[in-house]
Short mmCIF file of C-alpha atoms in Angstrom, two decimals:
data_model
loop_
_atom_site.label_atom_id
_atom_site.label_comp_id
_atom_site.label_asym_id
_atom_site.label_seq_id
_atom_site.Cartn_x
_atom_site.Cartn_y
_atom_site.Cartn_z
CA UNK U 30 -85.48 121.80 -63.28
CA UNK U 31 -82.56 124.18 -63.46
CA UNK U 32 -79.56 122.55 -61.79
CA UNK U 33 -78.37 125.91 -60.45
CA UNK U 34 -81.79 126.62 -58.88
CA UNK U 35 -81.80 123.15 -57.33
CA UNK U 36 -78.35 123.51 -55.79
CA UNK U 37 -79.15 127.05 -54.66
CA UNK U 38 -82.26 125.78 -52.86
CA UNK U 39 -80.28 123.01 -51.13
CA UNK U 40 -77.67 125.50 -49.94
CA UNK U 41 -80.29 128.02 -48.85
CA UNK U 42 -82.18 125.43 -46.80
CA UNK U 43 -79.10 123.99 -45.06
CA UNK U 44 -77.77 125.26 -41.75
CA UNK U 45 -74.73 125.15 -39.55
CA UNK U 46 -74.78 122.34 -36.97
CA UNK U 47 -72.46 120.97 -34.29
CA UNK U 48 -71.35 117.33 -33.98
CA UNK U 49 -71.23 115.87 -30.44
CA UNK U 50 -67.43 116.32 -30.50
CA UNK U 51 -67.88 120.09 -30.90
CA UNK U 52 -66.87 120.38 -34.55
CA UNK U 53 -69.16 122.13 -37.01
CA UNK U 54 -70.84 120.91 -40.16
CA UNK U 55 -73.46 122.09 -42.59
CA UNK U 56 -76.57 119.95 -42.40
CA UNK U 57 -79.91 119.54 -44.10
CA UNK U 58 -82.92 118.11 -42.28
CA UNK U 59 -85.05 115.12 -43.23
CA UNK U 60 -88.13 117.32 -43.73
CA UNK U 61 -86.20 119.74 -45.93
CA UNK U 62 -84.95 116.89 -48.12
CA UNK U 63 -88.55 115.69 -48.49
CA UNK U 64 -89.79 119.19 -49.35
CA UNK U 65 -87.05 119.82 -51.90
CA UNK U 66 -87.71 116.45 -53.53
CA UNK U 67 -91.38 117.39 -53.85
CA UNK U 68 -90.74 120.97 -55.02
CA UNK U 69 -88.23 119.91 -57.68
CA UNK U 70 -90.13 116.72 -58.61
CA UNK U 71 -87.15 114.50 -57.93
CA UNK U 72 -86.13 111.80 -55.46
CA UNK U 73 -84.89 112.21 -51.92
CA UNK U 74 -81.78 110.33 -52.95
CA UNK U 75 -81.06 112.91 -55.66
CA UNK U 76 -81.42 115.72 -53.11
CA UNK U 77 -79.11 113.96 -50.65
CA UNK U 78 -76.51 113.09 -53.32
CA UNK U 79 -76.49 116.70 -54.54
CA UNK U 80 -76.21 118.00 -50.96
CA UNK U 81 -73.26 115.72 -50.21
CA UNK U 82 -71.57 116.75 -53.45
CA UNK U 83 -71.61 120.28 -52.01
CA UNK U 84 -70.32 119.24 -48.57
CA UNK U 85 -73.79 119.40 -47.02
CA UNK U 86 -74.64 116.45 -44.77
CA UNK U 87 -78.20 115.11 -44.57
CA UNK U 88 -78.90 115.08 -40.83
CA UNK U 89 -80.17 111.50 -41.00
CA UNK U 90 -76.57 110.41 -41.57
CA UNK U 91 -74.98 112.69 -38.94
CA UNK U 92 -74.20 109.83 -36.56
CA UNK U 93 -72.51 107.91 -39.39
CA UNK U 94 -69.86 110.64 -39.22
CA UNK U 95 -66.91 110.51 -38.75
CA UNK U 96 -66.62 106.77 -39.00
CA UNK U 97 -67.83 107.51 -42.54
CA UNK U 98 -66.58 110.64 -44.33
CA UNK U 99 -68.86 112.79 -46.48
CA UNK U 100 -67.28 111.09 -49.49
CA UNK U 101 -68.00 107.67 -47.98
CA UNK U 102 -71.63 108.58 -47.41
CA UNK U 103 -71.90 109.85 -50.98
CA UNK U 104 -70.40 106.61 -52.26
CA UNK U 105 -72.88 104.55 -50.22
CA UNK U 106 -75.80 106.61 -51.51
CA UNK U 107 -74.69 105.95 -55.08
CA UNK U 108 -74.23 102.20 -54.49
CA UNK U 109 -76.58 99.33 -55.20
CA UNK U 110 -76.76 96.23 -53.04
CA UNK U 111 -78.86 93.16 -53.80
CA UNK U 112 -80.37 91.35 -50.83
CA UNK U 113 -81.29 87.82 -51.90
CA UNK U 114 -83.67 86.40 -49.31
CA UNK U 115 -85.66 88.57 -46.90
CA UNK U 116 -86.03 86.24 -43.94
CA UNK U 117 -84.03 86.21 -40.71
CA UNK U 118 -80.81 87.45 -42.32
CA UNK U 119 -82.20 89.58 -45.15
CA UNK U 120 -84.85 91.42 -43.15
CA UNK U 121 -82.30 92.85 -40.75
CA UNK U 122 -79.82 93.47 -43.57
CA UNK U 123 -82.42 95.61 -45.37
CA UNK U 124 -83.01 97.56 -42.16
CA UNK U 125 -79.31 98.16 -41.50
CA UNK U 126 -78.36 99.11 -45.06
CA UNK U 127 -81.33 101.50 -45.34
CA UNK U 128 -80.36 103.22 -42.10
CA UNK U 129 -76.70 103.47 -43.03
CA UNK U 130 -77.68 105.02 -46.36
CA UNK U 131 -76.91 102.49 -49.09
CA UNK U 132 -78.88 104.37 -51.71
CA UNK U 133 -80.14 101.62 -53.97
CA UNK U 134 -81.45 98.34 -52.59
CA UNK U 135 -82.50 95.46 -54.83
CA UNK U 136 -84.73 93.00 -52.98
CA UNK U 137 -85.36 89.39 -54.00
CA UNK U 138 -87.75 86.91 -52.36
CA UNK U 139 -90.79 85.06 -53.66
CA UNK U 140 -92.01 84.01 -50.24
CA UNK U 141 -94.80 85.22 -47.98
CA UNK U 142 -94.64 85.47 -44.20
CA UNK U 143 -95.94 82.55 -42.19
CA UNK U 144 -96.35 81.77 -38.50
CA UNK U 145 -92.99 80.02 -38.18
CA UNK U 146 -91.13 83.16 -39.33
CA UNK U 147 -92.23 85.18 -36.29
CA UNK U 148 -89.49 83.82 -34.00
CA UNK U 149 -86.69 85.57 -35.88
CA UNK U 150 -87.58 87.50 -39.03
CA UNK U 151 -87.46 91.20 -38.21
CA UNK U 152 -89.95 92.20 -40.90
CA UNK U 153 -92.50 89.54 -39.91
CA UNK U 154 -95.28 90.73 -37.61
CA UNK U 155 -98.67 89.25 -36.75
CA UNK U 156 -100.37 91.71 -39.09
CA UNK U 157 -98.12 90.76 -42.00
CA UNK U 158 -98.73 87.00 -41.99
CA UNK U 159 -99.44 85.91 -45.60
CA UNK U 160 -98.00 89.20 -46.90
CA UNK U 161 -95.14 89.08 -49.41
CA UNK U 162 -91.71 89.50 -47.83
CA UNK U 163 -90.65 91.86 -50.61
CA UNK U 164 -93.66 94.10 -49.99
CA UNK U 165 -93.01 94.10 -46.25
CA UNK U 166 -89.38 95.06 -46.86
CA UNK U 167 -90.34 97.86 -49.23
CA UNK U 168 -92.83 99.25 -46.71
CA UNK U 169 -90.25 99.10 -43.93
CA UNK U 170 -87.47 100.74 -45.94
CA UNK U 171 -89.75 103.56 -47.08
CA UNK U 172 -90.68 104.20 -43.44
CA UNK U 173 -87.04 104.30 -42.36
CA UNK U 174 -85.50 106.11 -45.28
CA UNK U 175 -87.67 107.25 -48.21
CA UNK U 176 -84.51 108.45 -49.96
CA UNK U 177 -83.61 104.85 -50.82
CA UNK U 178 -84.34 103.78 -54.39
CA UNK U 179 -85.79 100.26 -54.32
CA UNK U 180 -85.88 97.60 -57.02
CA UNK U 181 -87.59 94.34 -56.20
CA UNK U 182 -88.39 90.87 -57.47
CA UNK U 183 -91.32 89.18 -55.76
CA UNK U 184 -90.22 85.78 -57.05
CA UNK U 185 -87.80 83.05 -56.07
CA UNK U 186 -84.29 83.22 -57.44
CA UNK U 187 -83.36 80.37 -59.79
CA UNK U 188 -80.73 79.58 -62.39
CA UNK U 189 -82.80 81.15 -65.18
CA UNK U 190 -83.42 84.52 -63.53
CA UNK U 191 -80.48 84.99 -61.15
CA UNK U 192 -78.09 86.86 -63.47
CA UNK U 193 -80.81 89.25 -64.59
CA UNK U 194 -82.00 89.90 -61.04
CA UNK U 195 -78.60 90.92 -59.66
CA UNK U 196 -77.40 92.79 -62.75
CA UNK U 197 -75.97 96.22 -61.96
CA UNK U 198 -75.34 95.62 -58.26
CA UNK U 199 -72.09 96.58 -56.56
CA UNK U 200 -72.42 93.82 -53.96
CA UNK U 201 -74.77 90.86 -53.56
CA UNK U 202 -75.83 89.67 -50.14
CA UNK U 203 -76.65 85.98 -49.75
CA UNK U 204 -79.39 85.77 -47.12
CA UNK U 205 -80.99 82.66 -48.60
CA UNK U 206 -82.25 79.68 -46.64
CA UNK U 207 -80.99 76.71 -48.61
CA UNK U 208 -77.68 75.45 -49.90
CA UNK U 209 -78.68 74.77 -53.52
CA UNK U 210 -79.90 78.32 -54.21
CA UNK U 211 -76.80 79.75 -52.56
CA UNK U 212 -74.71 78.04 -55.26
CA UNK U 213 -77.00 79.42 -57.99
CA UNK U 214 -76.59 82.92 -56.58
CA UNK U 215 -72.82 82.53 -56.32
CA UNK U 216 -72.58 81.37 -59.94
CA UNK U 217 -74.58 84.39 -61.10
CA UNK U 218 -72.52 86.80 -59.00
CA UNK U 219 -69.29 85.37 -60.40
CA UNK U 220 -70.63 85.53 -63.97
CA UNK U 221 -71.60 89.20 -63.45
CA UNK U 222 -68.30 90.02 -61.70
CA UNK U 223 -69.98 91.07 -58.45
CA UNK U 224 -68.62 90.37 -54.94
CA UNK U 225 -70.89 88.20 -52.79
CA UNK U 226 -71.24 88.14 -49.01
CA UNK U 227 -72.70 84.87 -47.79
CA UNK U 228 -73.92 83.88 -44.33
CA UNK U 229 -75.75 80.80 -43.09
CA UNK U 230 -77.16 79.87 -39.69
CA UNK U 231 -78.45 76.88 -37.75
CA UNK U 232 -79.51 77.10 -34.13
CA UNK U 233 -76.82 78.90 -32.15
CA UNK U 234 -74.24 78.65 -34.91
CA UNK U 235 -73.45 80.53 -38.08
CA UNK U 236 -70.76 81.20 -40.62
CA UNK U 237 -69.91 84.01 -42.97
CA UNK U 238 -67.58 84.59 -45.90
CA UNK U 239 -66.94 87.17 -48.62
CA UNK U 240 -66.46 85.85 -52.14
CA UNK U 241 -64.93 87.76 -55.04
CA UNK U 242 -65.45 86.40 -58.56
CA UNK U 243 -62.01 84.80 -58.70
CA UNK U 244 -62.34 83.03 -55.33
CA UNK U 245 -63.22 79.33 -54.84
CA UNK U 246 -66.07 80.52 -52.61
CA UNK U 247 -68.89 78.25 -51.48
CA UNK U 248 -67.17 75.08 -52.65
CA UNK U 249 -64.59 75.76 -49.92
CA UNK U 250 -67.41 75.79 -47.39
CA UNK U 251 -69.80 73.11 -48.65
CA UNK U 252 -67.66 71.02 -50.99
CA UNK U 253 -69.37 69.92 -54.19
CA UNK U 254 -73.00 71.01 -54.53
CA UNK U 255 -74.09 67.51 -55.56
CA UNK U 256 -72.88 66.15 -52.21
CA UNK U 257 -75.22 68.47 -50.31
CA UNK U 258 -78.87 68.19 -49.41
CA UNK U 259 -81.09 71.22 -49.96
CA UNK U 260 -81.02 72.02 -46.23
CA UNK U 261 -78.42 71.61 -43.51
CA UNK U 262 -78.40 71.30 -39.73
CA UNK U 263 -81.05 74.06 -39.47
CA UNK U 264 -83.70 71.46 -40.28
CA UNK U 265 -82.93 69.88 -36.91
CA UNK U 266 -81.78 72.90 -34.86
CA UNK U 267 -84.07 75.60 -36.23
CA UNK U 268 -82.86 79.21 -36.55
CA UNK U 269 -82.71 81.64 -33.64
CA UNK U 270 -83.25 85.37 -33.84
CA UNK U 271 -80.07 86.36 -32.01
CA UNK U 272 -77.99 84.19 -34.36
CA UNK U 273 -79.73 85.57 -37.44
CA UNK U 274 -79.34 89.19 -36.32
CA UNK U 275 -75.68 88.75 -35.37
CA UNK U 276 -74.76 87.15 -38.69
CA UNK U 277 -76.84 89.67 -40.69
CA UNK U 278 -75.00 92.52 -38.93
CA UNK U 279 -71.67 90.95 -39.83
CA UNK U 280 -72.81 90.58 -43.45
CA UNK U 281 -73.68 94.29 -43.58
CA UNK U 282 -70.28 95.17 -42.13
CA UNK U 283 -68.65 93.26 -45.01
CA UNK U 284 -70.90 95.06 -47.54
CA UNK U 285 -69.92 98.47 -46.22
CA UNK U 286 -66.22 97.59 -46.26
CA UNK U 287 -66.46 96.33 -49.85
CA UNK U 288 -68.27 99.48 -50.98
CA UNK U 289 -65.87 101.82 -49.18
CA UNK U 290 -62.80 99.73 -50.01
CA UNK U 291 -61.50 99.80 -46.47
CA UNK U 292 -61.15 97.47 -43.50
CA UNK U 293 -60.38 93.77 -43.41
CA UNK U 294 -62.59 91.49 -45.44
CA UNK U 295 -63.37 87.80 -44.89
CA UNK U 296 -62.09 86.94 -48.37
CA UNK U 297 -60.98 83.31 -48.55
CA UNK U 298 -61.79 83.16 -44.88
CA UNK U 299 -64.77 81.89 -42.94
CA UNK U 300 -65.93 83.50 -39.73
CA UNK U 301 -67.51 80.80 -37.61
CA UNK U 302 -69.72 81.65 -34.66
CA UNK U 303 -71.21 79.63 -31.83
CA UNK U 304 -73.36 81.87 -29.65
CA UNK U 305 -73.78 79.17 -26.97
CA UNK U 306 -70.01 78.97 -26.41
CA UNK U 307 -69.17 82.61 -27.35
CA UNK U 308 -66.86 81.33 -30.06
CA UNK U 309 -66.02 83.69 -32.89
CA UNK U 310 -63.12 82.46 -34.98
CA UNK U 311 -61.76 83.20 -38.43
CA UNK U 312 -60.62 80.22 -40.47
CA UNK U 313 -58.56 80.29 -43.66
CA UNK U 314 -60.47 78.35 -46.30
CA UNK V 14 -48.23 56.60 -27.95
CA UNK V 15 -51.00 59.10 -27.34
CA UNK V 16 -51.16 62.76 -28.26
CA UNK V 17 -53.74 65.25 -27.01
CA UNK V 18 -55.81 67.61 -29.11
CA UNK V 19 -58.71 69.96 -28.46
CA UNK V 20 -61.96 69.15 -30.25
CA UNK V 21 -64.81 71.57 -30.89
CA UNK V 22 -67.94 70.14 -32.48
CA UNK V 23 -70.49 72.59 -33.88
CA UNK V 24 -74.25 72.57 -34.39
CA UNK V 25 -75.72 69.04 -34.67
CA UNK V 26 -72.28 67.52 -34.05
CA UNK V 27 -72.01 69.12 -30.59
CA UNK V 28 -74.02 66.26 -29.05
CA UNK V 29 -71.00 64.01 -29.69
CA UNK V 30 -68.60 66.25 -27.70
CA UNK V 31 -66.42 64.05 -25.45
CA UNK V 32 -65.88 64.91 -21.77
CA UNK V 33 -62.22 65.73 -22.20
CA UNK V 34 -62.69 67.81 -25.34
CA UNK V 35 -59.89 70.27 -24.46
CA UNK V 36 -57.35 67.47 -23.91
CA UNK V 37 -58.73 64.66 -26.01
CA UNK V 38 -56.39 61.68 -26.45
CA UNK V 39 -55.81 60.13 -29.86
CA UNK V 40 -53.09 57.80 -31.11
CA UNK V 41 -50.03 59.51 -32.57
CA UNK V 42 -50.35 59.55 -36.36
CA UNK V 43 -54.16 59.66 -36.24
CA UNK V 44 -55.96 61.51 -39.02
CA UNK V 45 -59.14 63.58 -38.81
CA UNK V 46 -60.89 60.56 -40.30
CA UNK V 47 -59.66 58.41 -37.39
CA UNK V 48 -60.92 61.07 -34.97
CA UNK V 49 -64.33 61.10 -36.64
CA UNK V 50 -64.55 57.32 -36.20
CA UNK V 51 -63.30 57.49 -32.60
CA UNK V 52 -66.01 60.04 -31.74
CA UNK V 53 -68.67 57.98 -33.59
CA UNK V 54 -69.57 61.00 -35.73
CA UNK V 55 -71.67 60.43 -38.85
CA UNK V 56 -68.98 61.07 -41.47
CA UNK V 57 -71.44 62.49 -44.02
CA UNK V 58 -72.27 65.27 -41.54
CA UNK V 59 -68.64 66.34 -41.14
CA UNK V 60 -68.58 69.00 -43.84
CA UNK V 61 -66.12 71.59 -42.62
CA UNK V 62 -62.88 70.60 -40.97
CA UNK V 63 -60.60 73.12 -39.28
CA UNK V 64 -57.20 72.35 -37.84
CA UNK V 65 -55.52 75.27 -36.04
CA UNK V 66 -57.74 77.81 -37.84
CA UNK V 67 -56.93 76.44 -41.27
CA UNK V 68 -59.11 74.28 -43.44
CA UNK V 69 -58.28 70.61 -43.04
CA UNK V 70 -59.29 67.34 -44.67
CA UNK V 71 -60.32 63.91 -43.43
CA UNK V 72 -56.79 62.79 -44.36
CA UNK V 73 -55.08 65.54 -42.32
CA UNK V 74 -52.68 64.02 -39.79
CA UNK V 75 -53.11 65.34 -36.25
CA UNK V 76 -50.29 66.64 -34.08
CA UNK V 77 -50.05 67.16 -30.34
CA UNK V 78 -51.99 70.25 -29.15
CA UNK V 79 -53.81 70.69 -32.47
CA UNK V 80 -57.14 72.49 -32.27
CA UNK V 81 -59.73 70.67 -34.37
CA UNK V 82 -63.16 72.06 -35.26
CA UNK V 83 -65.84 70.13 -37.14
CA UNK V 84 -68.99 71.68 -38.65
CA UNK V 85 -71.93 69.99 -40.38
CA UNK V 86 -73.46 71.73 -43.41
CA UNK V 87 -75.67 74.65 -42.39
CA UNK V 88 -77.73 76.73 -44.78
CA UNK V 89 -80.43 78.49 -42.80
CA UNK V 90 -81.37 82.14 -42.97
#
């Protein structure tokens, strides 16, 4: 492929558009991105990155503007986020990050869908019972945004594989379902120098924090790992869909702010939520 | 002498919420540990302690009008 031919084709197939606020931009449609990827035997992500580098906005991201700039969108497309756990938190996180255009998603979960996941896990449907959560996530992401490059591990994260699995990520998202593995993930993220966003839920309640490698992190939330059981209050209270979706959305907000280096992060802070009482508070930890 | 604090109990601890949780009386000089005993909370389930939006400890001494929040460990996803 000649780079000049490729860029010429992108420019030729883009058109002038109008944002809802009346300002103009140059856009390129979803179908055109697909066609160019096929014609030039490359990925949709490569087409979109090249378009954005020439101030051409893929239409699929038009409503991300102007909360995101073209440069922001380009940065997101070049970023890799690991989602560890693809249940109630991780399923929605995959959906949100794919739609917002985080270009490389790394998915980790060794589990398969079962009946008891249907109450809350976005990716779990009747037809997908017994199907691997990673495969369901891949299928969903490809349907939403085929420009996303996907890496995946259809296996459970443990202390032997964690560092390898998250290697190369810009942010790691803790969407796991037990306290012990959360500590394993945090240790690996710290070792690899990667920021971690961690949320946990039980019933109507949840909490969320953002941990940089130098931060005390989960020990500020749970104390010493040895003092904890594998599971917490969720074993008694269950996990509700509205709690999972709310906390997953907040996790994604932290991811985007870390990647774009803007906004206020929950670093050394814990956002606690109680949906029953409409309590949302930020605690210094 | 009594002081009054507000108490918010989360998740599995919420079942122990006292009637007067917004103006809950405790003895002056009481600690969070004393409060946990007064409310009959299982101490092993009191994992996260907040006093006025800052992390506290069982040994933290309570003052009049303090806002205390107690969370058990949660890890679900």
